[in-house]
PDB file of C-alpha atoms and ligand atoms in Angstrom:
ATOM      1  CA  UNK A  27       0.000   0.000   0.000  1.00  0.00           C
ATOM      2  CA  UNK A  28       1.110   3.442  -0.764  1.00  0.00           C
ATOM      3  CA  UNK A  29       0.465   6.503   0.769  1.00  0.00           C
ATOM      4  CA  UNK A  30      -0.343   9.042  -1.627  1.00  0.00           C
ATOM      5  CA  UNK A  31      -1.879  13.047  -1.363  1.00  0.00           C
ATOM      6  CA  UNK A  32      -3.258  13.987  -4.103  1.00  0.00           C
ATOM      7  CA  UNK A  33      -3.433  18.211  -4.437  1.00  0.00           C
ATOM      8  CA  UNK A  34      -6.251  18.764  -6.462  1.00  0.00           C
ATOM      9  CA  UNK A  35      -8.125  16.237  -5.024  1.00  0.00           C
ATOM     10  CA  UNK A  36     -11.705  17.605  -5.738  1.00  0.00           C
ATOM     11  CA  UNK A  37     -11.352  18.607  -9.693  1.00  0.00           C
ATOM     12  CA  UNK A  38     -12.095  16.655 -12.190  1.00  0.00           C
ATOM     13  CA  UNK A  39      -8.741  14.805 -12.289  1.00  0.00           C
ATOM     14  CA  UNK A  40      -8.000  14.288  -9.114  1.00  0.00           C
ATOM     15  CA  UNK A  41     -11.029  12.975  -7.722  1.00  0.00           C
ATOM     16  CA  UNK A  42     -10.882  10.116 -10.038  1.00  0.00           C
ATOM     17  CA  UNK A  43      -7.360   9.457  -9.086  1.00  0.00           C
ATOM     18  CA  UNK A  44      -8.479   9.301  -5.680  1.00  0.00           C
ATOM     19  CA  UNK A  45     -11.206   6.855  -6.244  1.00  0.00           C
ATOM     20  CA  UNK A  46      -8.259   4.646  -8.484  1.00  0.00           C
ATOM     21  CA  UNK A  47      -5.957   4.433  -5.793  1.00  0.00           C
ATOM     22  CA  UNK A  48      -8.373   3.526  -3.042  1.00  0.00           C
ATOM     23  CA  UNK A  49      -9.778   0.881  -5.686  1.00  0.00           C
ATOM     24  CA  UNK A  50      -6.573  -0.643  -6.062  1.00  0.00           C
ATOM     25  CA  UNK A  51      -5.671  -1.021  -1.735  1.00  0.00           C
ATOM     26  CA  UNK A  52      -3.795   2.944  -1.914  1.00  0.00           C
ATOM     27  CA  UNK A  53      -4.432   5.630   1.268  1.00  0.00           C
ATOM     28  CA  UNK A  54      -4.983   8.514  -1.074  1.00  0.00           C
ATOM     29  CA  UNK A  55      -5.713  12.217   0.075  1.00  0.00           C
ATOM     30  CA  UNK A  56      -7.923  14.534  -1.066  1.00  0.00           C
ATOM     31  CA  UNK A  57      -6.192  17.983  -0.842  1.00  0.00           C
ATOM     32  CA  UNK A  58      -7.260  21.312  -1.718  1.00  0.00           C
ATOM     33  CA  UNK A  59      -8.379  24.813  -0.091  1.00  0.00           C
ATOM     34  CA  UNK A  60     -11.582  22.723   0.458  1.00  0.00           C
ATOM     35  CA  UNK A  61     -10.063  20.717   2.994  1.00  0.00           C
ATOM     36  CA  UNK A  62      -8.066  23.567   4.154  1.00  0.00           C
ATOM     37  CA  UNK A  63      -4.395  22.691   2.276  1.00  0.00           C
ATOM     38  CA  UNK A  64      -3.503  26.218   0.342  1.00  0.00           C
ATOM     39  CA  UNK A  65      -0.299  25.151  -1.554  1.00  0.00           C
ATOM     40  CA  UNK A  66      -0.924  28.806  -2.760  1.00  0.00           C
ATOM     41  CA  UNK A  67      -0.484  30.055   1.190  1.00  0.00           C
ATOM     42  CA  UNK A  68       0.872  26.855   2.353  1.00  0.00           C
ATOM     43  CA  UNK A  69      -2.169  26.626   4.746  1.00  0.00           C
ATOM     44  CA  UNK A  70      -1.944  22.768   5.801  1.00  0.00           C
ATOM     45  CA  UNK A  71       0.748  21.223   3.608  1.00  0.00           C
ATOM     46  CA  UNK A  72       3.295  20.441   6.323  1.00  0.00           C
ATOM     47  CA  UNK A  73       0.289  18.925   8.250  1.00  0.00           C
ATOM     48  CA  UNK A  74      -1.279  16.818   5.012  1.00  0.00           C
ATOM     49  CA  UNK A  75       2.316  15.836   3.293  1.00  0.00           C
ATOM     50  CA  UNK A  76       3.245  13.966   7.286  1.00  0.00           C
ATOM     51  CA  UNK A  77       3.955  10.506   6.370  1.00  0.00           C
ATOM     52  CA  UNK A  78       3.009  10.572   2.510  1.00  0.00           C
ATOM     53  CA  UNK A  79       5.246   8.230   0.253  1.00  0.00           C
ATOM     54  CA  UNK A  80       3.907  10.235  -2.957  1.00  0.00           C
ATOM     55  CA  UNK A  81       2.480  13.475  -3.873  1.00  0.00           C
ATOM     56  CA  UNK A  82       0.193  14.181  -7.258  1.00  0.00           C
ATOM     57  CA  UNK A  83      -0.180  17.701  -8.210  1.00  0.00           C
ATOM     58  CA  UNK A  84      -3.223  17.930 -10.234  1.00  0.00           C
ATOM     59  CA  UNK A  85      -4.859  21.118  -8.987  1.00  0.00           C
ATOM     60  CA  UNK A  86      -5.642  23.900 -11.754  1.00  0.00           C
ATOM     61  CA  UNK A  87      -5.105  27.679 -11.549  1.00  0.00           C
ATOM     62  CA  UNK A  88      -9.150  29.316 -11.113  1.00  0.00           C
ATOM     63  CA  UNK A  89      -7.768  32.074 -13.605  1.00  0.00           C
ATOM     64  CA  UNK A  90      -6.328  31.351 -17.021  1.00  0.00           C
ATOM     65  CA  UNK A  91      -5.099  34.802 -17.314  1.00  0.00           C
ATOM     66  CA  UNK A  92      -1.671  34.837 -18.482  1.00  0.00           C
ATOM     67  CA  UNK A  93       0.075  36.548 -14.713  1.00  0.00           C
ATOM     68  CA  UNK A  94      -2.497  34.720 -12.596  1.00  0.00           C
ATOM     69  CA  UNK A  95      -2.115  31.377 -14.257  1.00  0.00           C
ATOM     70  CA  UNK A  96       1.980  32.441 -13.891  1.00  0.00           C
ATOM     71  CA  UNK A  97       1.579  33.375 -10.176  1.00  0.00           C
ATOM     72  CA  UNK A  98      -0.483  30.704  -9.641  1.00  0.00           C
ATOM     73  CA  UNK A  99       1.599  27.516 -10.827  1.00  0.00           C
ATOM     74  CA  UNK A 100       5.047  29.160 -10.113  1.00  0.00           C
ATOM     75  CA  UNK A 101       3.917  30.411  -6.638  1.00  0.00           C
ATOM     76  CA  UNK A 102       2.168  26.580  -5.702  1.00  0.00           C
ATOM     77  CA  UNK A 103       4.312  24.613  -6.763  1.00  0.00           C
ATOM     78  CA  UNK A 104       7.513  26.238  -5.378  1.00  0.00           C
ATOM     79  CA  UNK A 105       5.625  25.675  -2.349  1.00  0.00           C
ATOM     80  CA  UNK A 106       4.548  21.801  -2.739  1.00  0.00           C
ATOM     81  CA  UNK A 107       8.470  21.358  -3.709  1.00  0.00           C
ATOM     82  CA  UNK A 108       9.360  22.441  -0.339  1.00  0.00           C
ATOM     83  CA  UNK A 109       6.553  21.095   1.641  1.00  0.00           C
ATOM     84  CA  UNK A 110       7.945  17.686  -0.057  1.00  0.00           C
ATOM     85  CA  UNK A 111      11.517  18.224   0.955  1.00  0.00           C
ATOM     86  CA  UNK A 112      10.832  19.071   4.529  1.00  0.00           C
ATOM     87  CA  UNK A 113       8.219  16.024   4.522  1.00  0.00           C
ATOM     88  CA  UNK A 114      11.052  13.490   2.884  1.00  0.00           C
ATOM     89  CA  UNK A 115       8.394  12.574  -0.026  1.00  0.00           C
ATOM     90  CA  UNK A 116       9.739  10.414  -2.783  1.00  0.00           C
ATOM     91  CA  UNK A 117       7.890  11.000  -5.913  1.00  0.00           C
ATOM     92  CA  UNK A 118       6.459  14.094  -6.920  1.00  0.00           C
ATOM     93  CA  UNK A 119       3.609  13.644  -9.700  1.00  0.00           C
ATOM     94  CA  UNK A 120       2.271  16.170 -11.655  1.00  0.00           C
ATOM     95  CA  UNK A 121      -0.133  16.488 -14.765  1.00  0.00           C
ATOM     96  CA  UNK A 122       0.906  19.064 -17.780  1.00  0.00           C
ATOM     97  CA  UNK A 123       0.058  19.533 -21.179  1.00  0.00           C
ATOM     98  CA  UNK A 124       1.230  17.973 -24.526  1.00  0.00           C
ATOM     99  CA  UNK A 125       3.185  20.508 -26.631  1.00  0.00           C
ATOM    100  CA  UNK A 126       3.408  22.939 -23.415  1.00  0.00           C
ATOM    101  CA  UNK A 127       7.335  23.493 -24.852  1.00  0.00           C
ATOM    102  CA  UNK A 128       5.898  24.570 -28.469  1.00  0.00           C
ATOM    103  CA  UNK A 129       3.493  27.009 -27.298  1.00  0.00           C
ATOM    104  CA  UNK A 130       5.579  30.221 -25.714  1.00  0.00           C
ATOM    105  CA  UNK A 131       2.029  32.507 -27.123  1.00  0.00           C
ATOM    106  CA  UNK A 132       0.028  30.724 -24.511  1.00  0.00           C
ATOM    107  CA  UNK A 133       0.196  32.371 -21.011  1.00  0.00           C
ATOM    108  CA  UNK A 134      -1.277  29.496 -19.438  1.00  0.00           C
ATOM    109  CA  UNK A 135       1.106  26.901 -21.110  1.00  0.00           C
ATOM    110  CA  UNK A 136       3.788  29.100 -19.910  1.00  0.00           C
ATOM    111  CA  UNK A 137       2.832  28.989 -16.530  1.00  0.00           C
ATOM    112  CA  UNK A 138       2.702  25.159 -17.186  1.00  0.00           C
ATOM    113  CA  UNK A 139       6.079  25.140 -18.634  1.00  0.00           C
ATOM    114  CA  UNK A 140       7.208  27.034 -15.509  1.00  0.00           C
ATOM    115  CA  UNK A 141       5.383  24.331 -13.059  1.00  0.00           C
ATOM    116  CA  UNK A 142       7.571  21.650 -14.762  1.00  0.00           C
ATOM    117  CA  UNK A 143      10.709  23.224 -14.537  1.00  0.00           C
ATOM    118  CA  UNK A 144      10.486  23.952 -11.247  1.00  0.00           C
ATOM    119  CA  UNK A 145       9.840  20.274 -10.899  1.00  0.00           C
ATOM    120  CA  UNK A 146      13.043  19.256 -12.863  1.00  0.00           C
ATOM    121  CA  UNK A 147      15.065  21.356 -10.764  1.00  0.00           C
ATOM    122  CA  UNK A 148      13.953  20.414  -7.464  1.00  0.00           C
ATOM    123  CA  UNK A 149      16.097  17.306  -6.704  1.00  0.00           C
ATOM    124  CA  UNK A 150      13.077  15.381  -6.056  1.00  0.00           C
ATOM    125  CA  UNK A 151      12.569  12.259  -7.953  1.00  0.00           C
ATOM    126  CA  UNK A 152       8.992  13.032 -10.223  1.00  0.00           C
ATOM    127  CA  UNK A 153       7.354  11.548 -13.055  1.00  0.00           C
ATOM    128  CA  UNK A 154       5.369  14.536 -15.122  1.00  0.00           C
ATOM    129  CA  UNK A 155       2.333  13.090 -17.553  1.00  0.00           C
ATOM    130  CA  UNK A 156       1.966  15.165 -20.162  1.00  0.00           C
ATOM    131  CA  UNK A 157      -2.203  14.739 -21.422  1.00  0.00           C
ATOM    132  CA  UNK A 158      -3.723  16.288 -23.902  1.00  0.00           C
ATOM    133  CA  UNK A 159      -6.813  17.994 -24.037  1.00  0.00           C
ATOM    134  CA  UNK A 160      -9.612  16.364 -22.560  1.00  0.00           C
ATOM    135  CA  UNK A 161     -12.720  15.628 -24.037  1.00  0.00           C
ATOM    136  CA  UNK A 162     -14.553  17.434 -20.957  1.00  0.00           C
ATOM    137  CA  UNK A 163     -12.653  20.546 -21.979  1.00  0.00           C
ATOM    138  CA  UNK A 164     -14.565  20.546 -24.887  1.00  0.00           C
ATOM    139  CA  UNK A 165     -17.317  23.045 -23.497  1.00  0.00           C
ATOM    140  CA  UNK A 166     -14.218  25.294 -22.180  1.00  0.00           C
ATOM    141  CA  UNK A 167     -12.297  25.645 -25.611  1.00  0.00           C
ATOM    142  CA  UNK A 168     -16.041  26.522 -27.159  1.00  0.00           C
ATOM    143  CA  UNK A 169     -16.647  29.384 -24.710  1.00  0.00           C
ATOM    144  CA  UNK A 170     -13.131  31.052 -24.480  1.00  0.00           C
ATOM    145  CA  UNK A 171     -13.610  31.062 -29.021  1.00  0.00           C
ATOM    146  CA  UNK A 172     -16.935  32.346 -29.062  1.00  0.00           C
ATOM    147  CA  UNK A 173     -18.404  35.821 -30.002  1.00  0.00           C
ATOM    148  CA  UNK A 174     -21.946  35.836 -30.132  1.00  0.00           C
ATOM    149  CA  UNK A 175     -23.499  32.970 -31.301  1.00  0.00           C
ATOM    150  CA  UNK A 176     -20.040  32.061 -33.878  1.00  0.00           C
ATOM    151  CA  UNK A 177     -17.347  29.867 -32.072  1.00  0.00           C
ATOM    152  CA  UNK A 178     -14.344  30.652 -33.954  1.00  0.00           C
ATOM    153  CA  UNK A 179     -11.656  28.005 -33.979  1.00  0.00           C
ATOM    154  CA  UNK A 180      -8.203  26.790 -35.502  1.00  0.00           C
ATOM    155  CA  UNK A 181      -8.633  23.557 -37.779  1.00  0.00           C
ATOM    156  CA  UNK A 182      -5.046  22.544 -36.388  1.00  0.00           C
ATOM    157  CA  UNK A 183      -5.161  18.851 -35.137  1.00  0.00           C
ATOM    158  CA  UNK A 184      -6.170  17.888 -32.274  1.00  0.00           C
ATOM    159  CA  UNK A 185      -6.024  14.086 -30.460  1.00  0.00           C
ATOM    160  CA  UNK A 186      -8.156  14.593 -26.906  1.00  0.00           C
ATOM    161  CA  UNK A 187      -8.632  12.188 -24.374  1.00  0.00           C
ATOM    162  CA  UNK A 188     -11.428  11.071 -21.905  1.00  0.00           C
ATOM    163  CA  UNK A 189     -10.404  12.322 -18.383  1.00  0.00           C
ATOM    164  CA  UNK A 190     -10.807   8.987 -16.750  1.00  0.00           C
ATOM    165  CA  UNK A 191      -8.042   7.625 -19.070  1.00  0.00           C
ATOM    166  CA  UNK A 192      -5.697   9.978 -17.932  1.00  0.00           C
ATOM    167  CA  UNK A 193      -6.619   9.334 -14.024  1.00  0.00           C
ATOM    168  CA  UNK A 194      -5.795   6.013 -14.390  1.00  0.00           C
ATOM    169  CA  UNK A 195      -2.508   6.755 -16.143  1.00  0.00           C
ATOM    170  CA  UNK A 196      -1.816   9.448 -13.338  1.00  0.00           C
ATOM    171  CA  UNK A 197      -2.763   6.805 -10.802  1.00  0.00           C
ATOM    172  CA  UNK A 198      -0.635   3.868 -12.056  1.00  0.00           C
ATOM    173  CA  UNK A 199       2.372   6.679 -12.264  1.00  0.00           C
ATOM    174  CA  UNK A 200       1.818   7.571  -9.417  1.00  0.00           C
ATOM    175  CA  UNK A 201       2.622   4.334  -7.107  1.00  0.00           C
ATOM    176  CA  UNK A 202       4.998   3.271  -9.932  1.00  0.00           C
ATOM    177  CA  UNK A 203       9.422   4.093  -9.337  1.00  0.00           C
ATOM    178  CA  UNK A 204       9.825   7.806 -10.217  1.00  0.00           C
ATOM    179  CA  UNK A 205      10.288   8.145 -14.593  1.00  0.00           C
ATOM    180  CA  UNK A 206      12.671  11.951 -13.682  1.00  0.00           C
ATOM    181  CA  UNK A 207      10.842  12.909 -17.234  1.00  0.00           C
ATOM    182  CA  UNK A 208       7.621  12.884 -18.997  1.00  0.00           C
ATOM    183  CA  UNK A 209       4.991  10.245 -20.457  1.00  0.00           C
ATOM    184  CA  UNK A 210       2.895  11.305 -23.340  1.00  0.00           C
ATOM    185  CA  UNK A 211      -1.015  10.292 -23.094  1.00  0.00           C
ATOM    186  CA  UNK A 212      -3.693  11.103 -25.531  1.00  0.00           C
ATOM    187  CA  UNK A 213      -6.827   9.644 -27.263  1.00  0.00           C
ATOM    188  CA  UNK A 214      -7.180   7.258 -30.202  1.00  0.00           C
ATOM    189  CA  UNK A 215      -8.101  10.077 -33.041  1.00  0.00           C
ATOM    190  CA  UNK A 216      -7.314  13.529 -34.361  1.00  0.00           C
ATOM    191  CA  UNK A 217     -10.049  16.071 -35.091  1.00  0.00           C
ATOM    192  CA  UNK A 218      -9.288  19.159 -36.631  1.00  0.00           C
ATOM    193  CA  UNK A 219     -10.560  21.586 -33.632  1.00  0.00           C
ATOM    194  CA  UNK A 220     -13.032  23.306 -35.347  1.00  0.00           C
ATOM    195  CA  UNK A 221     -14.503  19.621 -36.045  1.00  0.00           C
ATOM    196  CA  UNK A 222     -14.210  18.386 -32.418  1.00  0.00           C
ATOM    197  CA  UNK A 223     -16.260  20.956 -31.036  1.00  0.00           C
ATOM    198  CA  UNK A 224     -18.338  21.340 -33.353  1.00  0.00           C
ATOM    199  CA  UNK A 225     -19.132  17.666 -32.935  1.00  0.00           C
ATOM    200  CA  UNK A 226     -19.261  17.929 -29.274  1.00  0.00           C
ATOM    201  CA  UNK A 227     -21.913  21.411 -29.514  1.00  0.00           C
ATOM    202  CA  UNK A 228     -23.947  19.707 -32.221  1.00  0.00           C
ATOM    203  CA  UNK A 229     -24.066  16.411 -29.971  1.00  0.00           C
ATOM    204  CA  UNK A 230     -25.439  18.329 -26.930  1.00  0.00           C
ATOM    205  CA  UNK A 231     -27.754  20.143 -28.709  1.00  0.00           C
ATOM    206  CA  UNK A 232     -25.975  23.610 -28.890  1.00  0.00           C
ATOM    207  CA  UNK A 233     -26.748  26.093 -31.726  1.00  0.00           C
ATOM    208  CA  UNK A 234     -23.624  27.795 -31.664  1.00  0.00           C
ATOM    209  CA  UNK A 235     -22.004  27.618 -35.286  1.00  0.00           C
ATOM    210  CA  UNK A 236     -18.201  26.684 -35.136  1.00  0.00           C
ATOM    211  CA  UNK A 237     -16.566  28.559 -38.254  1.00  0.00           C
ATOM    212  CA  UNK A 238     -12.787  27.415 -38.869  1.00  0.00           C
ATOM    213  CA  UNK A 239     -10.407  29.951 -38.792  1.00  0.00           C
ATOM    214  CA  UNK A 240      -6.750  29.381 -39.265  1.00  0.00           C
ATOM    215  CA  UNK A 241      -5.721  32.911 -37.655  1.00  0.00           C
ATOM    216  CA  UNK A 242      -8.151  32.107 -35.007  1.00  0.00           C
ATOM    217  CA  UNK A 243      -5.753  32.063 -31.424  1.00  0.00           C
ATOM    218  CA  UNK A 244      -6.220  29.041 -29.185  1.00  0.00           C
ATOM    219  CA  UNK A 245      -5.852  30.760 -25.411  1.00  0.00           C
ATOM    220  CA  UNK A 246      -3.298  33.191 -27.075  1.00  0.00           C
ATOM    221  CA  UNK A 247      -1.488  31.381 -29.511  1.00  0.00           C
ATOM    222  CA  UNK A 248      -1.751  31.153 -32.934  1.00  0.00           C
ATOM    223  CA  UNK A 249      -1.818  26.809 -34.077  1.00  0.00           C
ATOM    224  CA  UNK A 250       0.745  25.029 -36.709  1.00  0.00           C
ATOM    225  CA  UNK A 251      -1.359  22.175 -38.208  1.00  0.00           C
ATOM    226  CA  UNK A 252       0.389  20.014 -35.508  1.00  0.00           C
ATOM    227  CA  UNK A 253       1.354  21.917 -32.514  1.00  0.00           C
ATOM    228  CA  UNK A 254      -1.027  20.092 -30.635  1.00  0.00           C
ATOM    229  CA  UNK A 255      -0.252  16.522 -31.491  1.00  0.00           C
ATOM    230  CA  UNK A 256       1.391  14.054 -29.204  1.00  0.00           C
ATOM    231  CA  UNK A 257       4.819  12.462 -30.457  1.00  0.00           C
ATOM    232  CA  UNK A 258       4.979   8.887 -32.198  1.00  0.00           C
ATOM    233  CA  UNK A 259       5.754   7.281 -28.724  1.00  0.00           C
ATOM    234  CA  UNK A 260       2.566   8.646 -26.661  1.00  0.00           C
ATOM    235  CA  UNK A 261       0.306   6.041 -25.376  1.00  0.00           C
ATOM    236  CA  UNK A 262      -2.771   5.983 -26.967  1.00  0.00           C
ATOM    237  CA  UNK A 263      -5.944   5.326 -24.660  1.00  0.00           C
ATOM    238  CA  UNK A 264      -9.439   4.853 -25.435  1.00  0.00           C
ATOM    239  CA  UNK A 265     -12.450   5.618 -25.720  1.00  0.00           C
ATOM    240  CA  UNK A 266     -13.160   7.492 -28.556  1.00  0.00           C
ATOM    241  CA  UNK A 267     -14.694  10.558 -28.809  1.00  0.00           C
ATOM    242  CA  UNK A 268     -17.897   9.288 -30.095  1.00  0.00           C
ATOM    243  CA  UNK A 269     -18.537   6.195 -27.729  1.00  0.00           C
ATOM    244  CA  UNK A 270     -17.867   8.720 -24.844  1.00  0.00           C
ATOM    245  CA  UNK A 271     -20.406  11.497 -25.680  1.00  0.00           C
ATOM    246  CA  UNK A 272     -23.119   8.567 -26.040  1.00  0.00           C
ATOM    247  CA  UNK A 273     -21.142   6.947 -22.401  1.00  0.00           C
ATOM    248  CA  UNK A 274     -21.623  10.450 -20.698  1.00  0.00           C
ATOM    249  CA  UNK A 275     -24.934  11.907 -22.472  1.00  0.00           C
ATOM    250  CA  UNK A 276     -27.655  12.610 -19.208  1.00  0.00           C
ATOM    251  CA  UNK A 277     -30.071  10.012 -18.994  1.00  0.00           C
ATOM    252  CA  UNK A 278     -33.449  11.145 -20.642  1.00  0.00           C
TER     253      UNK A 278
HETATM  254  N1  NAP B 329      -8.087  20.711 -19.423  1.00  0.00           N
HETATM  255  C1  NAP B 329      -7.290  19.992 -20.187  1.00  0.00           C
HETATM  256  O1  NAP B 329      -7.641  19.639 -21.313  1.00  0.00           O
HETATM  257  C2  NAP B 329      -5.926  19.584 -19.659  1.00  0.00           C
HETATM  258  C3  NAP B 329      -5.077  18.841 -20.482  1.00  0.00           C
HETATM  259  C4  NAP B 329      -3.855  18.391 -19.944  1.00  0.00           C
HETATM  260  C5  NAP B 329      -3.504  18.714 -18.627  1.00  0.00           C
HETATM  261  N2  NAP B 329      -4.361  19.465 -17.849  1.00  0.00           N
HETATM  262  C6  NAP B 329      -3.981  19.756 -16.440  1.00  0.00           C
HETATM  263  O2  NAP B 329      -4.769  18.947 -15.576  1.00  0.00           O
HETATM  264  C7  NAP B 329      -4.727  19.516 -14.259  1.00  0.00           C
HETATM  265  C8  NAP B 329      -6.052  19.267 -13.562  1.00  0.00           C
HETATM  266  O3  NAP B 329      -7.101  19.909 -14.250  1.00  0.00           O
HETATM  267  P1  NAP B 329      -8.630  19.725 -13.801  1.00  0.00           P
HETATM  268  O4  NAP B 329      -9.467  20.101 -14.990  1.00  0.00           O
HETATM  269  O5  NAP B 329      -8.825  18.405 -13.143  1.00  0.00           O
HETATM  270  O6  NAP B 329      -8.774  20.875 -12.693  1.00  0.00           O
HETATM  271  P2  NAP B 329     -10.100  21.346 -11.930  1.00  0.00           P
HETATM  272  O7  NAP B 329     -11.231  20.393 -12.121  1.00  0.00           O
HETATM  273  O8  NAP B 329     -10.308  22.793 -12.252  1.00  0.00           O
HETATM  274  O9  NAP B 329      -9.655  21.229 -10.387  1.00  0.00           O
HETATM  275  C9  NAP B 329      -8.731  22.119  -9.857  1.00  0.00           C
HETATM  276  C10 NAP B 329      -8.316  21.633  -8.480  1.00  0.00           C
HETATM  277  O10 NAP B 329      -7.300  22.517  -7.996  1.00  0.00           O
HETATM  278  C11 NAP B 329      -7.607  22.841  -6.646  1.00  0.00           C
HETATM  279  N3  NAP B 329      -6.993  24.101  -6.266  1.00  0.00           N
HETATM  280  C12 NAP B 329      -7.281  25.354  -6.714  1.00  0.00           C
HETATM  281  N4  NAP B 329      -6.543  26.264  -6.048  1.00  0.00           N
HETATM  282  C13 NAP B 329      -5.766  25.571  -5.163  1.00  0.00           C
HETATM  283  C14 NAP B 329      -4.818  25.950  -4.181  1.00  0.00           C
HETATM  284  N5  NAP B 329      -4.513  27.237  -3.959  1.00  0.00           N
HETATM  285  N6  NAP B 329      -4.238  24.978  -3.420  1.00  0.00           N
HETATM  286  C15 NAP B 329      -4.541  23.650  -3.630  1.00  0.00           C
HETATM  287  N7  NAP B 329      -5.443  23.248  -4.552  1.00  0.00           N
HETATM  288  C16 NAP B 329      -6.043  24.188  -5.307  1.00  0.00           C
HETATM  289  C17 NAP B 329      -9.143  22.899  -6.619  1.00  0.00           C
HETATM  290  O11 NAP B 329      -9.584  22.806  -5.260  1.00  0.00           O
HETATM  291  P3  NAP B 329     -11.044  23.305  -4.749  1.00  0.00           P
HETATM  292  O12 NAP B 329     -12.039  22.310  -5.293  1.00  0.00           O
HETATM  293  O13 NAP B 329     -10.923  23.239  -3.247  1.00  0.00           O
HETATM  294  O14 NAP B 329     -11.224  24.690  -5.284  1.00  0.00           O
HETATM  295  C18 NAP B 329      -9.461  21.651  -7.437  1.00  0.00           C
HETATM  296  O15 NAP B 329      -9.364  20.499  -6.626  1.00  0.00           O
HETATM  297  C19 NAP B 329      -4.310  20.983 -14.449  1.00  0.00           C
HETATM  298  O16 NAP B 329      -3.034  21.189 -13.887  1.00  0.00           O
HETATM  299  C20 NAP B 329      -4.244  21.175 -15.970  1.00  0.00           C
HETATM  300  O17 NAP B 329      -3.189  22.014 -16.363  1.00  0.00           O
HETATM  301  C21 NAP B 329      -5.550  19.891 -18.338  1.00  0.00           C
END
């Protein structure tokens, strides 16, 4: 049994990692300012991080402005690093993005970027998962594109993934030995973006028309046909798009 605290232990992610580890025999801890852990303060960490083998880092910044997203994951994390030292932890996990190195435009990517260096440098033996973007995100990417009732998107490529695939990959990393570098994760098919959500509007009923737009910026930065794309040696977990928006449609 390992002892893991997982810091952003009520999202999306973490939550499901949670419920992994305790399904497989794990003590895992839920950890965020709900419980009263800050890592942005350091309200509770030395108190939470007492006898953990492992920590996952999967909490999320509430702003994606470019200097609070910054603040946030350079400001946390520096924190967590510490906490960890002083605590004697032995694997630091955290969740980034695919592609966060070909992005510079992206404020949020840079804070990401920043979050992972940090990482590197800390002495601390760590496994980083790089994901790409999930298929819940979908309804995200849509809003931040829209003006009025026209979403307007990049038809780069795109190859999301269903956020309990990547919980299970963070989960199984997570009371695996320490990687000191990165795993690649995405889904089994690429979409051009304007496709993907236009799929996932159309699915849920929304009347928002997605117009492609290869000048259109993607949180800031402008897309190559392939900036988003994993590399040849990502692992490639189902499902696909399609089976999951029938899996996860509300129950009429
Ligand atoms: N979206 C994508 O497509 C995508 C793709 C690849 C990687 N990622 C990465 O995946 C990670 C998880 O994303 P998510 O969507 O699961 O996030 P989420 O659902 O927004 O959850 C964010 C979590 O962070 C916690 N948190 C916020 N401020 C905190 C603080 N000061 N101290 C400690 N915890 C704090 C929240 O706690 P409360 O509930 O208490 O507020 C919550 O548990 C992020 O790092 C993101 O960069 C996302």
């Amino acid at each position: 049994m390992t002892s893991v605290v997982v810091i952003g232990g009520t999202g999306l992610i973490g939550s499901k990692v949670v419920e992994r580890l305790v399904e497989h025999g794990h003590e895992a801890i839920a950890a965020s300012p709900k419980s009263g852990v800050n890592t942005l303060t350091g309200e509770g960490l030395a108190e939470v991080l007492a006898g953990a083998q492992v920590v996952v880092d999967v909490s999320n910044s509430p702003s994606f402005e470019d200097k609070a997203a910054l603040e946030f994951f350079t400001t946390s994390t520096g924190n967590l690093l510490a906490a960890d030292t002083r605590a004697g932890v032995g694997h630091h996990v955290a969740l980034s993005v695919v592609g966060t190195e070909r992005l510079p435009e992206s404020g949020y990517l840079r804070a990401k970027l920043a979050q992972e260096q940090l990482i590197r440098e800390s002495g601390i033996p760590y496994s980083i998962v790089h994901a790409t973007q999930f298929f819940e995100f979908v309804s995200s990417i849509a809003d931040a594109a829209t003006d009025g009732d026209t979403v307007r998107l990049s038809p780069a490529l795109i190859q999301p993934i269903a956020a309990d695939a990547v919980a299970s990959t963070v989960a199984r990393t997570a009371v695996g030995e320490p990687i000191n570098g990165t795993i690649e994760i995405a889904g089994p098919e690429q979409f051009g973006l304007d496709e993907l959500i236009r799929k996932g509007l159309s699915f849920r009923g929304d009347p928002r028309a997605v117009v492609a737009d290869p000048r259109a910026r993607y949180y800031g930065a402008l897309l190559e046909e392939r900036t988003l794309l994993p590399s040849a040696d990502a692992r490639i977990l189902d499902p696909r798009f399609d089976d999951w928006l029938v899996q996860t449609a509300p129950q009429r």
